[in-house]
């Protein structure tokens, strides 16, 4: 799998390369639309549509070695390796880093070293377990960009961003939530751009799902939910099916969306066709859903009406066709539940949970919702957004030997540490609340993604 190795700032060569992949499509569209008053090369990135493969093209074969490459296929033996998560690095929650930990919750290891007040978030594993992709929100601009880091930690590399000019389609441009395809050849991500809503809601004009190579080239737009409905909502948190043919993602509507201020999980094919809503609006499903390794179930979390991070949601599963929605945790509940993810073998689930008024920790349970076990006792660090990979505990680089255990963060003086409950207790006895303090509009401040959301 190709690893992203671009520097923290795009070089002119890198920008030209990234633009070249989109530029050919722009020029072609410009030529076709010249008679409509458009100039060649002036069609904005927001108008690029990925080409749909012709009906005569063969259906891509299942990726060799991918567990559950076909829906319902028997799962091959899989190794449950490290879990990756987001964790705050200071008691005021102004900066966050990406950490890894063992399946039993031990061995927390900080793998990214963000600048002061920067937020590293939404980690995802490369298929080979060697690389972690994540987004980093810049404290100065408030916008997020995509980054990668080796699993053991070390040099962090920014992916060549889609645009960095002063054109309209680069205004408030924000890129978040990277997700590697099962074969490692593509990365799905959410992109938002455009002017802010003049009503003062901080909602940005456009937000949709994109695909690109791991190097940041061959960019193509996958969804067009906001194309004709500016300010209607935010698209985010993609997740691939095990066979690489479909993706789920969250669509969170704005105050002017239909329905207003709601959220749901959608499904789209990897060629941009077959867009459909998977969960009903009244469930308010959000954040990154996760496919079971055999492709028969999709795991998702719900969030109640009211302030973000409020208790009352639950963790559910649903079949890929939208049938058989069922709760794995008590619903409704006095707990806050965050993002959940399957173990590589499909037998266990890791998720974020917090009691009311306290920070989040990571828990595990069986795939049927039983045998809930608390993995961490780090509520002061607000562990959240876990993803379970196959990577073994790596040998730390020589310059990070002293950092093999993530540094402890001082606790707020008013917030006593949450006592560790007994393992294997019922989920309703464990409770859970906000894993993050709410933010206005988005973490970027641009309203590109209503990401004050749960932020588990």
Short mmCIF file of C-alpha atoms in Angstrom, two decimals:
data_model
loop_
_atom_site.label_atom_id
_atom_site.label_comp_id
_atom_site.label_asym_id
_atom_site.label_seq_id
_atom_site.Cartn_x
_atom_site.Cartn_y
_atom_site.Cartn_z
CA UNK A 1 0.00 0.00 0.00
CA UNK A 2 1.34 3.37 -0.89
CA UNK A 3 1.99 5.56 2.09
CA UNK A 4 1.44 9.30 2.06
CA UNK A 5 4.75 11.04 2.33
CA UNK A 6 4.11 14.64 1.36
CA UNK A 7 5.40 17.35 3.65
CA UNK A 8 3.45 19.56 6.00
CA UNK A 9 3.11 22.21 3.30
CA UNK A 10 2.42 21.60 -0.34
CA UNK A 11 5.25 22.24 -2.70
CA UNK A 12 4.48 23.86 -6.08
CA UNK A 13 5.08 20.46 -7.65
CA UNK A 14 2.63 18.82 -5.26
CA UNK A 15 -0.01 21.44 -5.94
CA UNK A 16 0.44 21.05 -9.67
CA UNK A 17 0.12 17.30 -9.39
CA UNK A 18 -3.05 17.52 -7.32
CA UNK A 19 -4.58 20.13 -9.58
CA UNK A 20 -3.58 18.19 -12.66
CA UNK A 21 -5.80 15.26 -11.72
CA UNK A 22 -8.79 17.55 -11.30
CA UNK A 23 -7.71 19.90 -14.06
CA UNK A 24 -8.23 17.41 -16.87
CA UNK A 25 -11.84 17.00 -15.81
CA UNK A 26 -12.24 20.75 -15.45
CA UNK A 27 -10.92 21.39 -18.93
CA UNK A 28 -13.18 18.77 -20.46
CA UNK A 29 -16.23 20.14 -18.69
CA UNK A 30 -15.25 23.64 -19.61
CA UNK A 31 -15.00 22.66 -23.28
CA UNK A 32 -18.40 21.00 -23.20
CA UNK A 33 -20.04 23.96 -21.50
CA UNK A 34 -18.40 26.80 -23.39
CA UNK A 35 -21.63 27.42 -25.25
CA UNK A 36 -23.34 28.03 -21.90
CA UNK A 37 -21.06 30.89 -20.99
CA UNK A 38 -18.45 28.88 -19.12
CA UNK A 39 -14.79 29.29 -19.89
CA UNK A 40 -12.60 26.21 -20.28
CA UNK A 41 -10.92 25.39 -17.01
CA UNK A 42 -13.23 27.66 -14.97
CA UNK A 43 -15.70 25.04 -13.78
CA UNK A 44 -15.26 24.90 -9.98
CA UNK A 45 -14.32 21.73 -8.16
CA UNK A 46 -17.82 21.75 -6.69
CA UNK A 47 -19.18 20.85 -10.15
CA UNK A 48 -16.91 17.88 -10.77
CA UNK A 49 -18.84 14.61 -10.97
CA UNK A 50 -17.14 11.22 -10.94
CA UNK A 51 -17.70 9.17 -14.04
CA UNK A 52 -19.97 6.17 -13.55
CA UNK A 53 -18.48 2.97 -15.02
CA UNK A 54 -20.24 1.85 -18.16
CA UNK A 55 -22.73 -0.98 -17.78
CA UNK A 56 -20.50 -3.16 -19.91
CA UNK A 57 -17.58 -2.84 -17.54
CA UNK A 58 -17.06 -5.92 -15.36
CA UNK A 59 -17.93 -5.72 -11.70
CA UNK A 60 -14.74 -5.37 -9.65
CA UNK A 61 -13.71 -8.65 -8.12
CA UNK A 62 -13.54 -9.01 -4.38
CA UNK A 63 -10.20 -7.96 -2.97
CA UNK A 64 -8.04 -11.01 -2.22
CA UNK A 65 -7.38 -11.43 1.44
CA UNK A 66 -10.15 -9.08 2.60
CA UNK A 67 -12.13 -10.65 5.41
CA UNK A 68 -15.74 -11.12 4.36
CA UNK A 69 -15.12 -9.81 0.85
CA UNK A 70 -18.60 -10.93 -0.11
CA UNK A 71 -21.66 -10.23 2.01
CA UNK A 72 -22.31 -13.23 4.21
CA UNK A 73 -19.02 -14.95 3.31
CA UNK A 74 -17.47 -16.95 6.16
CA UNK A 75 -15.01 -14.77 8.01
CA UNK A 76 -11.42 -15.88 7.77
CA UNK A 77 -9.44 -15.92 11.01
CA UNK A 78 -8.50 -12.37 11.90
CA UNK A 79 -6.07 -10.97 14.43
CA UNK A 80 -7.48 -8.48 16.91
CA UNK A 81 -4.60 -6.04 17.20
CA UNK A 82 -4.24 -2.49 18.45
CA UNK A 83 -7.13 -0.08 18.96
CA UNK A 84 -6.63 3.51 17.83
CA UNK A 85 -8.44 6.40 19.50
CA UNK A 86 -8.54 10.15 19.99
CA UNK A 87 -7.51 11.51 23.41
CA UNK A 88 -7.21 15.02 24.82
CA UNK A 89 -3.75 15.98 26.01
CA UNK A 90 -4.68 18.75 28.45
CA UNK A 91 -7.31 19.16 31.15
CA UNK A 92 -8.97 22.05 29.31
CA UNK A 93 -9.44 19.90 26.19
CA UNK A 94 -7.81 22.43 23.88
CA UNK A 95 -5.56 19.87 22.17
CA UNK A 96 -5.99 16.21 21.24
CA UNK A 97 -3.72 13.49 19.91
CA UNK A 98 -4.04 10.05 18.38
CA UNK A 99 -3.21 7.14 20.68
CA UNK A 100 -3.10 3.36 20.39
CA UNK A 101 -3.80 0.76 23.06
CA UNK A 102 -3.97 -3.00 23.39
CA UNK A 103 -7.29 -4.85 23.10
CA UNK A 104 -7.41 -5.19 26.90
CA UNK A 105 -7.04 -1.42 27.34
CA UNK A 106 -3.42 -1.44 28.52
CA UNK A 107 -0.38 0.15 26.91
CA UNK A 108 -1.70 3.54 25.86
CA UNK A 109 0.81 5.02 23.44
CA UNK A 110 0.60 8.52 21.98
CA UNK A 111 1.52 8.41 18.29
CA UNK A 112 0.95 12.02 17.18
CA UNK A 113 2.47 15.18 18.62
CA UNK A 114 0.10 17.99 17.63
CA UNK A 115 1.09 21.63 17.97
CA UNK A 116 -0.39 23.53 20.90
CA UNK A 117 -4.18 23.79 20.67
CA UNK A 118 -4.33 21.64 17.52
CA UNK A 119 -6.89 18.82 17.44
CA UNK A 120 -5.97 15.41 15.99
CA UNK A 121 -9.11 13.36 15.45
CA UNK A 122 -11.03 10.65 13.50
CA UNK A 123 -8.26 8.06 13.13
CA UNK A 124 -8.46 5.16 10.67
CA UNK A 125 -6.17 2.20 9.98
CA UNK A 126 -4.52 1.40 6.67
CA UNK A 127 -5.33 -2.20 5.64
CA UNK A 128 -1.82 -3.41 6.47
CA UNK A 129 -1.88 -1.78 9.90
CA UNK A 130 1.31 0.17 9.23
CA UNK A 131 -0.26 3.62 8.97
CA UNK A 132 -2.92 5.65 10.74
CA UNK A 133 -4.78 8.39 8.86
CA UNK A 134 -6.42 11.22 10.80
CA UNK A 135 -7.46 14.84 10.50
CA UNK A 136 -5.81 17.77 12.25
CA UNK A 137 -7.63 21.01 12.97
CA UNK A 138 -5.29 23.99 12.84
CA UNK A 139 -5.61 26.30 15.87
CA UNK A 140 -4.97 29.40 13.77
CA UNK A 141 -7.27 28.84 10.80
CA UNK A 142 -9.76 26.48 12.42
CA UNK A 143 -9.76 24.27 9.32
CA UNK A 144 -8.88 20.59 9.18
CA UNK A 145 -6.47 18.76 6.88
CA UNK A 146 -5.69 15.09 6.38
CA UNK A 147 -2.54 13.55 7.83
CA UNK A 148 -0.90 10.15 8.30
CA UNK A 149 1.51 8.76 10.87
CA UNK A 150 3.27 5.39 11.25
CA UNK A 151 1.60 3.12 13.79
CA UNK A 152 4.68 3.24 16.03
CA UNK A 153 4.64 7.04 15.93
CA UNK A 154 7.29 9.22 14.34
CA UNK A 155 7.18 11.64 11.39
CA UNK A 156 3.69 12.88 10.57
CA UNK A 157 2.86 13.73 6.96
CA UNK A 158 0.14 15.97 5.58
CA UNK A 159 -1.72 14.77 2.50
CA UNK A 160 -1.61 17.21 -0.40
CA UNK A 161 -4.74 19.24 0.17
CA UNK A 162 -7.27 19.58 -2.61
CA UNK A 163 -6.85 23.30 -3.08
CA UNK A 164 -5.01 26.16 -1.46
CA UNK A 165 -5.90 29.10 -3.70
CA UNK A 166 -8.24 32.06 -3.35
CA UNK A 167 -10.99 30.80 -5.66
CA UNK A 168 -14.57 30.41 -4.48
CA UNK A 169 -14.32 26.65 -4.19
CA UNK A 170 -11.33 27.03 -1.85
CA UNK A 171 -13.06 29.43 0.55
CA UNK A 172 -13.30 27.89 4.03
CA UNK A 173 -12.10 24.63 2.46
CA UNK A 174 -11.95 21.84 5.04
CA UNK A 175 -11.02 18.14 4.74
CA UNK A 176 -11.82 15.60 7.45
CA UNK A 177 -12.45 11.98 8.43
CA UNK A 178 -10.13 9.95 6.16
CA UNK A 179 -11.03 6.29 5.58
CA UNK A 180 -8.82 3.80 3.75
CA UNK A 181 -10.47 1.47 1.24
CA UNK A 182 -10.04 -2.26 2.00
CA UNK A 183 -7.40 -2.61 -0.73
CA UNK A 184 -5.57 0.53 0.40
CA UNK A 185 -5.77 2.16 -3.03
CA UNK A 186 -8.23 4.92 -2.15
CA UNK A 187 -9.07 7.20 0.74
CA UNK A 188 -12.58 8.51 1.27
CA UNK A 189 -12.95 11.80 3.13
CA UNK A 190 -15.41 14.60 3.74
CA UNK A 191 -14.84 18.00 2.18
CA UNK A 192 -16.64 21.28 2.83
CA UNK A 193 -16.15 24.66 1.17
CA UNK A 194 -17.79 27.95 0.27
CA UNK A 195 -19.11 31.04 2.00
CA UNK A 196 -20.63 30.93 5.47
CA UNK A 197 -24.39 31.15 5.87
CA UNK A 198 -25.24 34.87 6.05
CA UNK A 199 -27.82 34.08 8.75
CA UNK A 200 -24.93 33.66 11.17
CA UNK A 201 -25.30 29.92 11.74
CA UNK A 202 -21.67 29.26 10.69
CA UNK A 203 -22.92 26.62 8.25
CA UNK A 204 -20.74 26.45 5.16
CA UNK A 205 -22.27 26.34 1.67
CA UNK A 206 -21.27 22.88 0.47
CA UNK A 207 -20.25 19.59 2.04
CA UNK A 208 -19.89 16.21 0.34
CA UNK A 209 -17.91 13.00 0.14
CA UNK A 210 -14.75 12.64 -1.98
CA UNK A 211 -12.30 9.92 -2.99
CA UNK A 212 -8.60 10.17 -3.80
CA UNK A 213 -5.45 8.10 -3.88
CA UNK A 214 -3.48 7.85 -0.61
CA UNK A 215 -1.01 10.34 -2.11
CA UNK A 216 -3.74 12.96 -2.59
CA UNK A 217 -4.11 12.58 -6.39
CA UNK A 218 -6.95 11.32 -8.61
CA UNK A 219 -9.52 13.31 -6.65
CA UNK A 220 -13.17 12.72 -7.48
CA UNK A 221 -16.37 13.87 -5.89
CA UNK A 222 -18.62 11.00 -4.81
CA UNK A 223 -21.81 12.62 -3.47
CA UNK A 224 -23.84 15.71 -4.41
CA UNK A 225 -26.24 16.04 -1.50
CA UNK A 226 -25.55 19.75 -1.04
CA UNK A 227 -24.84 20.65 -4.65
CA UNK A 228 -28.28 22.18 -5.27
CA UNK A 229 -29.01 22.82 -1.60
CA UNK A 230 -26.33 25.12 -0.20
CA UNK A 231 -26.20 25.45 3.59
CA UNK A 232 -28.47 22.39 3.94
CA UNK A 233 -26.10 20.25 5.96
CA UNK A 234 -22.77 18.46 6.38
CA UNK A 235 -21.54 15.13 4.99
CA UNK A 236 -18.91 13.33 7.06
CA UNK A 237 -17.43 10.14 8.54
CA UNK A 238 -17.24 7.68 5.62
CA UNK A 239 -16.74 3.96 6.19
CA UNK A 240 -16.09 1.26 3.55
CA UNK A 241 -17.86 -2.06 3.18
CA UNK A 242 -15.47 -5.05 3.44
CA UNK A 243 -15.63 -5.68 -0.32
CA UNK A 244 -14.88 -2.02 -1.12
CA UNK A 245 -18.04 -1.62 -3.22
CA UNK A 246 -20.05 0.63 -0.89
CA UNK A 247 -19.57 3.31 1.72
CA UNK A 248 -21.67 4.55 4.59
CA UNK A 249 -21.49 8.15 5.77
CA UNK A 250 -23.25 10.58 8.07
CA UNK A 251 -25.47 13.35 6.76
CA UNK A 252 -26.25 15.98 9.38
CA UNK A 253 -28.77 18.61 8.36
CA UNK A 254 -28.61 22.28 9.28
CA UNK A 255 -31.38 24.57 10.51
CA UNK A 256 -32.43 25.03 6.88
CA UNK A 257 -32.13 21.35 5.96
CA UNK A 258 -34.96 18.88 5.47
CA UNK A 259 -35.65 17.84 8.15
CA UNK A 260 -33.94 20.58 10.16
CA UNK A 261 -31.16 19.80 12.62
CA UNK A 262 -31.26 16.04 12.23
CA UNK A 263 -28.87 13.31 11.20
CA UNK A 264 -28.88 9.92 9.48
CA UNK A 265 -26.58 7.31 7.98
CA UNK A 266 -26.54 7.03 4.18
CA UNK A 267 -25.12 4.40 1.81
CA UNK A 268 -23.56 5.04 -1.61
CA UNK A 269 -21.73 2.79 -4.07
CA UNK A 270 -18.04 3.42 -4.62
CA UNK A 271 -18.82 4.64 -8.16
CA UNK A 272 -21.23 7.29 -6.82
CA UNK A 273 -24.44 5.48 -7.77
CA UNK A 274 -27.12 3.95 -5.58
CA UNK A 275 -27.32 6.71 -2.97
CA UNK A 276 -29.91 5.87 -0.31
CA UNK A 277 -30.76 6.66 3.29
CA UNK A 278 -30.04 3.77 5.64
CA UNK A 279 -31.43 4.92 9.00
CA UNK A 280 -34.62 6.91 9.70
CA UNK A 281 -34.34 10.53 10.77
CA UNK A 282 -36.09 9.90 14.08
CA UNK A 283 -33.22 7.64 15.22
CA UNK A 284 -30.71 10.46 14.75
CA UNK A 285 -27.85 8.13 13.81
CA UNK A 286 -24.50 9.80 13.40
CA UNK A 287 -20.72 9.74 13.38
CA UNK A 288 -18.80 6.94 11.65
CA UNK A 289 -20.76 3.73 11.18
CA UNK A 290 -18.79 0.48 10.90
CA UNK A 291 -19.37 -2.63 8.79
CA UNK A 292 -19.02 -6.08 10.32
CA UNK A 293 -16.10 -8.01 8.77
CA UNK A 294 -18.52 -10.36 6.98
CA UNK A 295 -20.53 -7.43 5.58
CA UNK A 296 -23.86 -8.55 7.06
CA UNK A 297 -24.26 -5.84 9.73
CA UNK A 298 -23.60 -2.12 10.04
CA UNK A 299 -22.89 -0.73 13.50
CA UNK A 300 -23.94 2.83 14.37
CA UNK A 301 -24.60 5.18 17.30
CA UNK A 302 -27.58 7.46 17.91
CA UNK A 303 -27.65 10.90 19.53
CA UNK A 304 -30.73 12.43 21.18
CA UNK A 305 -32.33 15.79 20.43
CA UNK A 306 -30.86 18.53 22.58
CA UNK A 307 -27.34 19.61 23.47
CA UNK A 308 -24.56 17.66 21.84
CA UNK A 309 -23.05 14.96 24.00
CA UNK A 310 -26.21 14.61 26.05
CA UNK A 311 -27.04 11.14 27.37
CA UNK A 312 -29.90 9.20 25.84
CA UNK A 313 -28.47 7.59 22.72
CA UNK A 314 -27.57 3.98 22.04
CA UNK A 315 -25.55 1.64 19.82
CA UNK A 316 -27.46 -0.21 17.11
CA UNK A 317 -26.94 -2.59 14.22
CA UNK A 318 -28.77 -2.69 10.89
CA UNK A 319 -28.56 -4.86 7.80
CA UNK A 320 -27.05 -3.17 4.72
CA UNK A 321 -30.52 -3.13 3.11
CA UNK A 322 -31.88 -1.07 6.03
CA UNK A 323 -33.80 -3.92 7.67
CA UNK A 324 -33.56 -5.45 11.15
CA UNK A 325 -32.55 -2.37 13.14
CA UNK A 326 -31.84 -3.44 16.70
CA UNK A 327 -30.28 -1.90 19.81
CA UNK A 328 -27.20 -3.47 21.41
CA UNK A 329 -27.29 -1.14 24.42
CA UNK A 330 -30.24 0.06 26.52
CA UNK A 331 -32.40 2.46 24.53
CA UNK A 332 -33.32 4.96 25.75
CA UNK A 333 -30.50 5.23 28.26
CA UNK A 334 -29.12 7.63 30.83
CA UNK A 335 -25.70 7.05 29.26
CA UNK A 336 -23.89 8.80 26.47
CA UNK A 337 -22.60 6.42 23.80
CA UNK A 338 -19.94 7.38 21.29
CA UNK A 339 -18.61 5.87 18.10
CA UNK A 340 -18.40 2.07 18.02
CA UNK A 341 -16.32 -0.29 15.87
CA UNK A 342 -16.05 -4.02 15.26
CA UNK A 343 -12.98 -6.06 16.13
CA UNK A 344 -11.26 -7.55 13.05
CA UNK A 345 -12.68 -10.99 13.90
CA UNK A 346 -16.21 -9.54 14.20
CA UNK A 347 -16.80 -11.11 17.61
CA UNK A 348 -16.31 -7.99 19.74
CA UNK A 349 -17.09 -4.28 19.60
CA UNK A 350 -15.18 -1.33 21.08
CA UNK A 351 -17.04 1.88 21.89
CA UNK A 352 -16.87 5.12 23.86
CA UNK A 353 -19.11 5.65 26.88
CA UNK A 354 -19.36 8.18 29.71
CA UNK A 355 -21.49 8.78 32.80
CA UNK A 356 -23.37 12.06 33.02
CA UNK A 357 -21.04 14.95 33.71
CA UNK A 358 -17.84 12.97 33.25
CA UNK A 359 -15.40 12.17 30.48
CA UNK A 360 -15.51 9.21 28.13
CA UNK A 361 -13.67 5.93 28.37
CA UNK A 362 -13.44 2.96 26.06
CA UNK A 363 -15.45 -0.21 26.62
CA UNK A 364 -15.84 -3.50 24.79
CA UNK A 365 -18.73 -5.92 24.43
CA UNK A 366 -19.61 -9.01 22.47
CA UNK A 367 -21.15 -8.50 19.03
CA UNK A 368 -24.60 -9.24 20.49
CA UNK A 369 -24.26 -6.51 23.14
CA UNK A 370 -23.45 -8.80 26.08
CA UNK A 371 -20.39 -9.04 28.31
CA UNK A 372 -19.68 -5.30 28.59
CA UNK A 373 -16.17 -4.64 29.90
CA UNK A 374 -14.48 -1.36 30.73
CA UNK A 375 -11.11 -1.10 28.98
CA UNK A 376 -9.71 2.24 30.18
CA UNK A 377 -9.85 4.47 33.23
CA UNK A 378 -8.78 7.70 31.56
CA UNK A 379 -11.92 9.83 31.70
CA UNK A 380 -9.74 12.92 32.13
CA UNK A 381 -8.39 12.22 28.61
CA UNK A 382 -11.83 11.73 26.99
CA UNK A 383 -10.90 8.71 24.85
CA UNK A 384 -13.21 8.49 21.86
CA UNK A 385 -13.70 7.54 18.20
CA UNK A 386 -12.02 4.13 18.44
CA UNK A 387 -11.13 1.92 15.47
CA UNK A 388 -9.90 -1.65 15.90
CA UNK A 389 -7.08 -2.87 13.68
CA UNK A 390 -4.79 -5.84 13.22
CA UNK A 391 -1.45 -4.17 14.02
CA UNK A 392 0.66 -5.66 16.78
CA UNK A 393 2.23 -3.51 19.46
CA UNK A 394 5.15 -1.89 17.60
CA UNK A 395 8.67 -1.32 18.82
CA UNK A 396 8.94 2.34 19.74
CA UNK A 397 11.46 4.49 17.81
CA UNK A 398 14.64 5.21 19.75
CA UNK A 399 13.63 8.83 20.34
CA UNK A 400 10.25 7.76 21.75
CA UNK A 401 11.31 5.06 24.19
CA UNK A 402 10.30 7.32 27.06
CA UNK A 403 6.90 7.88 25.44
CA UNK A 404 5.81 4.27 25.23
CA UNK A 405 3.06 5.15 27.67
CA UNK A 406 1.00 8.23 26.77
CA UNK A 407 1.58 10.97 29.34
CA UNK A 408 -1.07 11.42 31.98
CA UNK A 409 -3.05 14.65 31.89
CA UNK A 410 -3.71 16.58 35.12
CA UNK A 411 -7.34 16.31 36.15
CA UNK A 412 -9.53 19.34 36.57
CA UNK A 413 -9.70 20.24 40.25
CA UNK A 414 -13.52 20.24 40.27
CA UNK A 415 -13.89 16.90 38.49
CA UNK A 416 -13.02 13.87 40.65
CA UNK A 417 -11.72 10.88 38.76
CA UNK A 418 -14.41 8.40 37.82
CA UNK A 419 -13.89 5.20 39.83
CA UNK A 420 -13.23 2.13 37.75
CA UNK A 421 -16.34 -0.07 37.85
CA UNK A 422 -16.12 -3.81 38.05
CA UNK A 423 -15.50 -5.47 34.70
CA UNK A 424 -18.34 -7.24 32.91
CA UNK A 425 -21.14 -5.18 34.46
CA UNK A 426 -24.36 -4.26 32.62
CA UNK A 427 -24.06 -1.30 30.28
CA UNK A 428 -26.93 0.55 31.99
CA UNK A 429 -25.01 0.48 35.27
CA UNK A 430 -21.97 2.07 33.68
CA UNK A 431 -23.57 5.26 32.40
CA UNK A 432 -22.10 7.69 29.89
CA UNK A 433 -22.28 11.35 28.99
CA UNK A 434 -20.68 13.89 26.76
CA UNK A 435 -17.27 12.91 25.55
CA UNK A 436 -16.59 16.41 24.41
CA UNK A 437 -17.66 19.92 25.19
CA UNK A 438 -19.87 21.35 22.41
CA UNK A 439 -18.41 23.68 19.84
CA UNK A 440 -20.11 26.32 17.79
CA UNK A 441 -20.83 25.16 14.28
CA UNK A 442 -17.80 22.94 13.77
CA UNK A 443 -14.39 22.32 15.14
CA UNK A 444 -13.07 24.41 12.33
CA UNK A 445 -15.30 27.33 13.17
CA UNK A 446 -16.32 27.45 9.53
CA UNK A 447 -19.50 25.46 9.95
CA UNK A 448 -18.21 22.95 7.46
CA UNK A 449 -19.24 19.99 9.56
CA UNK A 450 -21.58 20.30 12.47
CA UNK A 451 -18.91 18.65 14.51
CA UNK A 452 -19.78 19.94 17.92
CA UNK A 453 -21.67 16.66 17.56
CA UNK A 454 -21.01 14.14 20.21
CA UNK A 455 -17.30 14.22 19.45
CA UNK A 456 -17.11 10.95 21.25
#
